[in-house]
Amino acid sequence: MTRQFRVVVSPPSPSGGRRVRVDGEILGLAYGVPDVVEFLRRAGLDIDPDEVAHSPLIEWREVGPDQWGPQQT
């Protein structure tokens, strides 16, 4: 049986970067897709970097994987 992960990538913080959580545990602050891939690898989930943006395992909050800096108002 394969373990299901719940991955949440928070909106960009005011100083830049996005918090990544797996099953409620904060793994770190990502500044791009490669960071998300590495955090997930360390958590035991190998995912192709090309699939991160569209993976049903990952919930992107407020904006997608193309925004990492502070929000513009």
mmCIF file of N, CA, C and O in Angstrom:
data_model
loop_
_atom_site.group_PDB
_atom_site.id
_atom_site.type_symbol
_atom_site.label_atom_id
_atom_site.label_comp_id
_atom_site.label_asym_id
_atom_site.label_seq_id
_atom_site.Cartn_x
_atom_site.Cartn_y
_atom_site.Cartn_z
ATOM 1 N N MET A 1 0.849 -1.181 0.000
ATOM 2 C CA MET A 1 0.000 0.000 0.000
ATOM 3 C C MET A 1 0.893 1.242 0.000
ATOM 4 O O MET A 1 1.829 1.361 0.773
ATOM 5 N N THR A 2 0.594 2.188 -0.864
ATOM 6 C CA THR A 2 1.370 3.418 -0.990
ATOM 7 C C THR A 2 0.812 4.469 -0.040
ATOM 8 O O THR A 2 -0.392 4.666 0.054
ATOM 9 N N ARG A 3 1.713 5.146 0.639
ATOM 10 C CA ARG A 3 1.314 6.192 1.572
ATOM 11 C C ARG A 3 0.861 7.426 0.808
ATOM 12 O O ARG A 3 1.491 7.833 -0.154
ATOM 13 N N GLN A 4 -0.250 8.036 1.238
ATOM 14 C CA GLN A 4 -0.734 9.282 0.649
ATOM 15 C C GLN A 4 -0.217 10.460 1.463
ATOM 16 O O GLN A 4 -0.290 10.445 2.687
ATOM 17 N N PHE A 5 0.322 11.431 0.792
ATOM 18 C CA PHE A 5 0.825 12.638 1.431
ATOM 19 C C PHE A 5 -0.159 13.770 1.186
ATOM 20 O O PHE A 5 -0.795 13.826 0.142
ATOM 21 N N ARG A 6 -0.244 14.690 2.144
ATOM 22 C CA ARG A 6 -0.996 15.926 1.933
ATOM 23 C C ARG A 6 0.035 17.049 1.930
ATOM 24 O O ARG A 6 0.625 17.366 2.958
ATOM 25 N N VAL A 7 0.262 17.614 0.753
ATOM 26 C CA VAL A 7 1.277 18.649 0.569
ATOM 27 C C VAL A 7 0.578 19.978 0.351
ATOM 28 O O VAL A 7 -0.298 20.087 -0.505
ATOM 29 N N VAL A 8 0.982 20.999 1.137
ATOM 30 C CA VAL A 8 0.415 22.340 1.001
ATOM 31 C C VAL A 8 1.569 23.316 0.828
ATOM 32 O O VAL A 8 2.507 23.327 1.625
ATOM 33 N N VAL A 9 1.487 24.120 -0.229
ATOM 34 C CA VAL A 9 2.455 25.188 -0.455
ATOM 35 C C VAL A 9 1.709 26.501 -0.208
ATOM 36 O O VAL A 9 0.763 26.832 -0.914
ATOM 37 N N SER A 10 2.127 27.210 0.843
ATOM 38 C CA SER A 10 1.469 28.445 1.261
ATOM 39 C C SER A 10 1.698 29.563 0.249
ATOM 40 O O SER A 10 2.612 29.485 -0.572
ATOM 41 N N PRO A 11 0.921 30.641 0.345
ATOM 42 C CA PRO A 11 1.147 31.805 -0.515
ATOM 43 C C PRO A 11 2.525 32.405 -0.239
ATOM 44 O O PRO A 11 3.101 32.177 0.829
ATOM 45 N N PRO A 12 3.058 33.186 -1.169
ATOM 46 C CA PRO A 12 4.351 33.838 -0.938
ATOM 47 C C PRO A 12 4.297 34.710 0.322
ATOM 48 O O PRO A 12 3.316 35.404 0.562
ATOM 49 N N SER A 13 5.358 34.655 1.096
ATOM 50 C CA SER A 13 5.440 35.481 2.299
ATOM 51 C C SER A 13 5.809 36.908 1.903
ATOM 52 O O SER A 13 6.307 37.144 0.793
ATOM 53 N N PRO A 14 5.602 37.867 2.779
ATOM 54 C CA PRO A 14 5.939 39.262 2.466
ATOM 55 C C PRO A 14 7.418 39.458 2.117
ATOM 56 O O PRO A 14 7.761 40.341 1.351
ATOM 57 N N SER A 15 8.281 38.598 2.651
ATOM 58 C CA SER A 15 9.715 38.717 2.359
ATOM 59 C C SER A 15 10.166 37.793 1.234
ATOM 60 O O SER A 15 11.336 37.779 0.873
ATOM 61 N N GLY A 16 9.238 37.003 0.676
ATOM 62 C CA GLY A 16 9.561 36.076 -0.399
ATOM 63 C C GLY A 16 9.646 34.654 0.112
ATOM 64 O O GLY A 16 9.837 34.410 1.298
ATOM 65 N N GLY A 17 9.479 33.712 -0.780
ATOM 66 C CA GLY A 17 9.488 32.306 -0.417
ATOM 67 C C GLY A 17 8.105 31.833 0.004
ATOM 68 O O GLY A 17 7.213 32.633 0.294
ATOM 69 N N ARG A 18 7.935 30.509 -0.009
ATOM 70 C CA ARG A 18 6.649 29.904 0.337
ATOM 71 C C ARG A 18 6.871 28.726 1.273
ATOM 72 O O ARG A 18 7.734 27.878 1.028
ATOM 73 N N ARG A 19 6.118 28.682 2.344
ATOM 74 C CA ARG A 19 6.221 27.590 3.313
ATOM 75 C C ARG A 19 5.645 26.319 2.706
ATOM 76 O O ARG A 19 4.583 26.337 2.085
ATOM 77 N N VAL A 20 6.354 25.212 2.897
ATOM 78 C CA VAL A 20 5.924 23.912 2.399
ATOM 79 C C VAL A 20 5.637 23.010 3.594
ATOM 80 O O VAL A 20 6.483 22.858 4.479
ATOM 81 N N ARG A 21 4.440 22.423 3.598
ATOM 82 C CA ARG A 21 4.043 21.496 4.662
ATOM 83 C C ARG A 21 3.672 20.155 4.039
ATOM 84 O O ARG A 21 3.060 20.108 2.976
ATOM 85 N N VAL A 22 4.020 19.097 4.749
ATOM 86 C CA VAL A 22 3.584 17.757 4.376
ATOM 87 C C VAL A 22 2.917 17.156 5.604
ATOM 88 O O VAL A 22 3.537 17.088 6.676
ATOM 89 N N ASP A 23 1.679 16.771 5.442
ATOM 90 C CA ASP A 23 0.893 16.225 6.550
ATOM 91 C C ASP A 23 0.949 17.125 7.777
ATOM 92 O O ASP A 23 1.063 16.663 8.906
ATOM 93 N N GLY A 24 0.911 18.450 7.558
ATOM 94 C CA GLY A 24 0.888 19.413 8.638
ATOM 95 C C GLY A 24 2.243 19.814 9.185
ATOM 96 O O GLY A 24 2.352 20.769 9.939
ATOM 97 N N GLU A 25 3.294 19.112 8.820
ATOM 98 C CA GLU A 25 4.641 19.427 9.299
ATOM 99 C C GLU A 25 5.339 20.381 8.333
ATOM 100 O O GLU A 25 5.401 20.119 7.131
ATOM 101 N N ILE A 26 5.861 21.481 8.864
ATOM 102 C CA ILE A 26 6.579 22.440 8.027
ATOM 103 C C ILE A 26 7.937 21.843 7.659
ATOM 104 O O ILE A 26 8.714 21.455 8.529
ATOM 105 N N LEU A 27 8.195 21.767 6.355
ATOM 106 C CA LEU A 27 9.467 21.235 5.878
ATOM 107 C C LEU A 27 10.477 22.328 5.606
ATOM 108 O O LEU A 27 11.678 22.090 5.635
ATOM 109 N N GLY A 28 9.990 23.520 5.309
ATOM 110 C CA GLY A 28 10.908 24.617 5.045
ATOM 111 C C GLY A 28 10.271 25.686 4.185
ATOM 112 O O GLY A 28 9.087 25.623 3.850
ATOM 113 N N LEU A 29 11.099 26.663 3.839
ATOM 114 C CA LEU A 29 10.679 27.781 3.010
ATOM 115 C C LEU A 29 11.288 27.596 1.622
ATOM 116 O O LEU A 29 12.503 27.570 1.474
ATOM 117 N N ALA A 30 10.431 27.432 0.629
ATOM 118 C CA ALA A 30 10.873 27.196 -0.740
ATOM 119 C C ALA A 30 10.921 28.506 -1.517
ATOM 120 O O ALA A 30 10.062 29.373 -1.337
ATOM 121 N N TYR A 31 11.918 28.618 -2.369
ATOM 122 C CA TYR A 31 12.064 29.797 -3.225
ATOM 123 C C TYR A 31 11.905 29.441 -4.698
ATOM 124 O O TYR A 31 12.145 30.268 -5.558
ATOM 125 N N GLY A 32 11.494 28.206 -4.963
ATOM 126 C CA GLY A 32 11.258 27.753 -6.318
ATOM 127 C C GLY A 32 10.878 26.285 -6.325
ATOM 128 O O GLY A 32 10.961 25.599 -5.295
ATOM 129 N N VAL A 33 10.468 25.801 -7.475
ATOM 130 C CA VAL A 33 10.063 24.408 -7.622
ATOM 131 C C VAL A 33 11.171 23.444 -7.194
ATOM 132 O O VAL A 33 10.886 22.442 -6.539
ATOM 133 N N PRO A 34 12.445 23.699 -7.517
ATOM 134 C CA PRO A 34 13.485 22.751 -7.069
ATOM 135 C C PRO A 34 13.512 22.567 -5.551
ATOM 136 O O PRO A 34 13.765 21.458 -5.069
ATOM 137 N N ASP A 35 13.221 23.615 -4.796
ATOM 138 C CA ASP A 35 13.158 23.489 -3.336
ATOM 139 C C ASP A 35 12.007 22.573 -2.930
ATOM 140 O O ASP A 35 12.159 21.720 -2.046
ATOM 141 N N VAL A 36 10.847 22.734 -3.552
ATOM 142 C CA VAL A 36 9.696 21.888 -3.241
ATOM 143 C C VAL A 36 10.042 20.430 -3.536
ATOM 144 O O VAL A 36 9.782 19.543 -2.718
ATOM 145 N N VAL A 37 10.650 20.182 -4.682
ATOM 146 C CA VAL A 37 11.033 18.820 -5.053
ATOM 147 C C VAL A 37 11.979 18.223 -4.008
ATOM 148 O O VAL A 37 11.815 17.074 -3.593
ATOM 149 N N GLU A 38 12.945 18.998 -3.560
ATOM 150 C CA GLU A 38 13.900 18.500 -2.563
ATOM 151 C C GLU A 38 13.223 18.238 -1.224
ATOM 152 O O GLU A 38 13.472 17.212 -0.587
ATOM 153 N N PHE A 39 12.352 19.139 -0.779
ATOM 154 C CA PHE A 39 11.634 18.910 0.484
ATOM 155 C C PHE A 39 10.808 17.627 0.406
ATOM 156 O O PHE A 39 10.786 16.831 1.353
ATOM 157 N N LEU A 40 10.129 17.421 -0.718
ATOM 158 C CA LEU A 40 9.311 16.223 -0.878
ATOM 159 C C LEU A 40 10.172 14.971 -0.938
ATOM 160 O O LEU A 40 9.805 13.931 -0.381
ATOM 161 N N ARG A 41 11.323 15.050 -1.573
ATOM 162 C CA ARG A 41 12.243 13.910 -1.628
ATOM 163 C C ARG A 41 12.666 13.520 -0.218
ATOM 164 O O ARG A 41 12.669 12.346 0.149
ATOM 165 N N ARG A 42 13.008 14.530 0.593
ATOM 166 C CA ARG A 42 13.425 14.266 1.976
ATOM 167 C C ARG A 42 12.298 13.659 2.805
ATOM 168 O O ARG A 42 12.545 12.933 3.766
ATOM 169 N N ALA A 43 11.046 13.971 2.437
ATOM 170 C CA ALA A 43 9.890 13.431 3.146
ATOM 171 C C ALA A 43 9.497 12.043 2.631
ATOM 172 O O ALA A 43 8.559 11.431 3.133
ATOM 173 N N GLY A 44 10.228 11.559 1.611
ATOM 174 C CA GLY A 44 9.963 10.224 1.092
ATOM 175 C C GLY A 44 9.106 10.168 -0.146
ATOM 176 O O GLY A 44 8.628 9.106 -0.536
ATOM 177 N N LEU A 45 8.901 11.303 -0.797
ATOM 178 C CA LEU A 45 8.076 11.353 -1.998
ATOM 179 C C LEU A 45 8.915 11.844 -3.166
ATOM 180 O O LEU A 45 9.288 13.014 -3.225
ATOM 181 N N ASP A 46 9.239 10.930 -4.063
ATOM 182 C CA ASP A 46 9.988 11.318 -5.265
ATOM 183 C C ASP A 46 8.993 11.747 -6.327
ATOM 184 O O ASP A 46 8.102 10.990 -6.706
ATOM 185 N N ILE A 47 9.150 12.984 -6.788
ATOM 186 C CA ILE A 47 8.252 13.531 -7.803
ATOM 187 C C ILE A 47 9.098 14.227 -8.865
ATOM 188 O O ILE A 47 10.081 14.887 -8.547
ATOM 189 N N ASP A 48 8.713 14.047 -10.095
ATOM 190 C CA ASP A 48 9.415 14.672 -11.209
ATOM 191 C C ASP A 48 9.177 16.180 -11.154
ATOM 192 O O ASP A 48 8.037 16.620 -11.009
ATOM 193 N N PRO A 49 10.235 16.988 -11.267
ATOM 194 C CA PRO A 49 10.060 18.448 -11.223
ATOM 195 C C PRO A 49 9.053 18.963 -12.248
ATOM 196 O O PRO A 49 8.370 19.958 -11.999
ATOM 197 N N ASP A 50 8.941 18.281 -13.389
ATOM 198 C CA ASP A 50 7.990 18.706 -14.416
ATOM 199 C C ASP A 50 6.539 18.436 -14.023
ATOM 200 O O ASP A 50 5.626 18.973 -14.637
ATOM 201 N N GLU A 51 6.318 17.588 -13.015
ATOM 202 C CA GLU A 51 4.967 17.232 -12.595
ATOM 203 C C GLU A 51 4.492 18.017 -11.371
ATOM 204 O O GLU A 51 3.319 17.954 -11.009
ATOM 205 N N VAL A 52 5.390 18.756 -10.730
ATOM 206 C CA VAL A 52 5.049 19.459 -9.490
ATOM 207 C C VAL A 52 3.876 20.423 -9.681
ATOM 208 O O VAL A 52 2.966 20.465 -8.862
ATOM 209 N N ALA A 53 3.883 21.166 -10.747
ATOM 210 C CA ALA A 53 2.846 22.187 -10.970
ATOM 211 C C ALA A 53 1.450 21.590 -11.110
ATOM 212 O O ALA A 53 0.467 22.244 -10.774
ATOM 213 N N HIS A 54 1.361 20.341 -11.570
ATOM 214 C CA HIS A 54 0.059 19.755 -11.870
ATOM 215 C C HIS A 54 -0.272 18.538 -11.023
ATOM 216 O O HIS A 54 -1.288 17.899 -11.253
ATOM 217 N N SER A 55 0.566 18.235 -10.054
ATOM 218 C CA SER A 55 0.347 17.049 -9.232
ATOM 219 C C SER A 55 -0.888 17.212 -8.356
ATOM 220 O O SER A 55 -1.043 18.231 -7.674
ATOM 221 N N PRO A 56 -1.762 16.206 -8.341
ATOM 222 C CA PRO A 56 -2.933 16.271 -7.459
ATOM 223 C C PRO A 56 -2.552 16.146 -5.980
ATOM 224 O O PRO A 56 -3.379 16.390 -5.111
ATOM 225 N N LEU A 57 -1.306 15.782 -5.685
ATOM 226 C CA LEU A 57 -0.838 15.659 -4.304
ATOM 227 C C LEU A 57 -0.545 17.011 -3.663
ATOM 228 O O LEU A 57 -0.456 17.116 -2.451
ATOM 229 N N ILE A 58 -0.374 18.050 -4.511
ATOM 230 C CA ILE A 58 0.079 19.348 -4.008
ATOM 231 C C ILE A 58 -1.038 20.378 -4.122
ATOM 232 O O ILE A 58 -1.604 20.581 -5.192
ATOM 233 N N GLU A 59 -1.313 21.031 -2.999
ATOM 234 C CA GLU A 59 -2.281 22.129 -2.966
ATOM 235 C C GLU A 59 -1.502 23.443 -2.947
ATOM 236 O O GLU A 59 -0.755 23.717 -2.012
ATOM 237 N N TRP A 60 -1.660 24.228 -4.008
ATOM 238 C CA TRP A 60 -1.007 25.539 -4.111
ATOM 239 C C TRP A 60 -1.985 26.573 -3.601
ATOM 240 O O TRP A 60 -3.040 26.774 -4.190
ATOM 241 N N ARG A 61 -1.657 27.245 -2.507
ATOM 242 C CA ARG A 61 -2.559 28.230 -1.907
ATOM 243 C C ARG A 61 -2.405 29.595 -2.573
ATOM 244 O O ARG A 61 -1.299 30.089 -2.726
ATOM 245 N N GLU A 62 -3.526 30.172 -2.959
ATOM 246 C CA GLU A 62 -3.682 31.510 -3.552
ATOM 247 C C GLU A 62 -3.073 31.661 -4.935
ATOM 248 O O GLU A 62 -3.716 32.199 -5.809
ATOM 249 N N VAL A 63 -1.836 31.232 -5.146
ATOM 250 C CA VAL A 63 -1.194 31.335 -6.465
ATOM 251 C C VAL A 63 -0.486 30.024 -6.778
ATOM 252 O O VAL A 63 -0.207 29.228 -5.889
ATOM 253 N N GLY A 64 -0.186 29.826 -8.045
ATOM 254 C CA GLY A 64 0.451 28.597 -8.482
ATOM 255 C C GLY A 64 1.963 28.611 -8.338
ATOM 256 O O GLY A 64 2.542 29.511 -7.717
ATOM 257 N N PRO A 65 2.604 27.633 -8.946
ATOM 258 C CA PRO A 65 4.039 27.443 -8.784
ATOM 259 C C PRO A 65 4.913 28.436 -9.545
ATOM 260 O O PRO A 65 6.131 28.313 -9.530
ATOM 261 N N ASP A 66 4.299 29.422 -10.163
ATOM 262 C CA ASP A 66 5.100 30.396 -10.913
ATOM 263 C C ASP A 66 5.363 31.672 -10.119
ATOM 264 O O ASP A 66 6.048 32.574 -10.597
ATOM 265 N N GLN A 67 4.834 31.755 -8.886
ATOM 266 C CA GLN A 67 5.067 32.953 -8.047
ATOM 267 C C GLN A 67 5.732 32.556 -6.740
ATOM 268 O O GLN A 67 5.229 31.705 -6.010
ATOM 269 N N TRP A 68 6.858 33.209 -6.445
ATOM 270 C CA TRP A 68 7.638 32.884 -5.248
ATOM 271 C C TRP A 68 7.996 34.120 -4.438
ATOM 272 O O TRP A 68 8.319 34.010 -3.262
ATOM 273 N N GLY A 69 7.945 35.295 -5.026
ATOM 274 C CA GLY A 69 8.305 36.514 -4.322
ATOM 275 C C GLY A 69 7.133 37.101 -3.592
ATOM 276 O O GLY A 69 6.025 36.562 -3.598
ATOM 277 N N PRO A 70 7.350 38.233 -2.949
ATOM 278 C CA PRO A 70 6.257 38.903 -2.228
ATOM 279 C C PRO A 70 5.125 39.290 -3.167
ATOM 280 O O PRO A 70 5.365 39.588 -4.341
ATOM 281 N N GLN A 71 3.913 39.280 -2.647
ATOM 282 C CA GLN A 71 2.755 39.687 -3.428
ATOM 283 C C GLN A 71 2.821 41.180 -3.737
ATOM 284 O O GLN A 71 3.193 41.974 -2.886
ATOM 285 N N GLN A 72 2.450 41.546 -4.939
ATOM 286 C CA GLN A 72 2.355 42.955 -5.328
ATOM 287 C C GLN A 72 0.925 43.414 -5.063
ATOM 288 O O GLN A 72 -0.023 42.722 -5.360
ATOM 289 N N THR A 73 0.769 44.604 -4.502
ATOM 290 C CA THR A 73 -0.587 45.104 -4.250
ATOM 291 C C THR A 73 -0.856 46.305 -5.123
ATOM 292 O O THR A 73 -0.001 46.925 -5.646
#
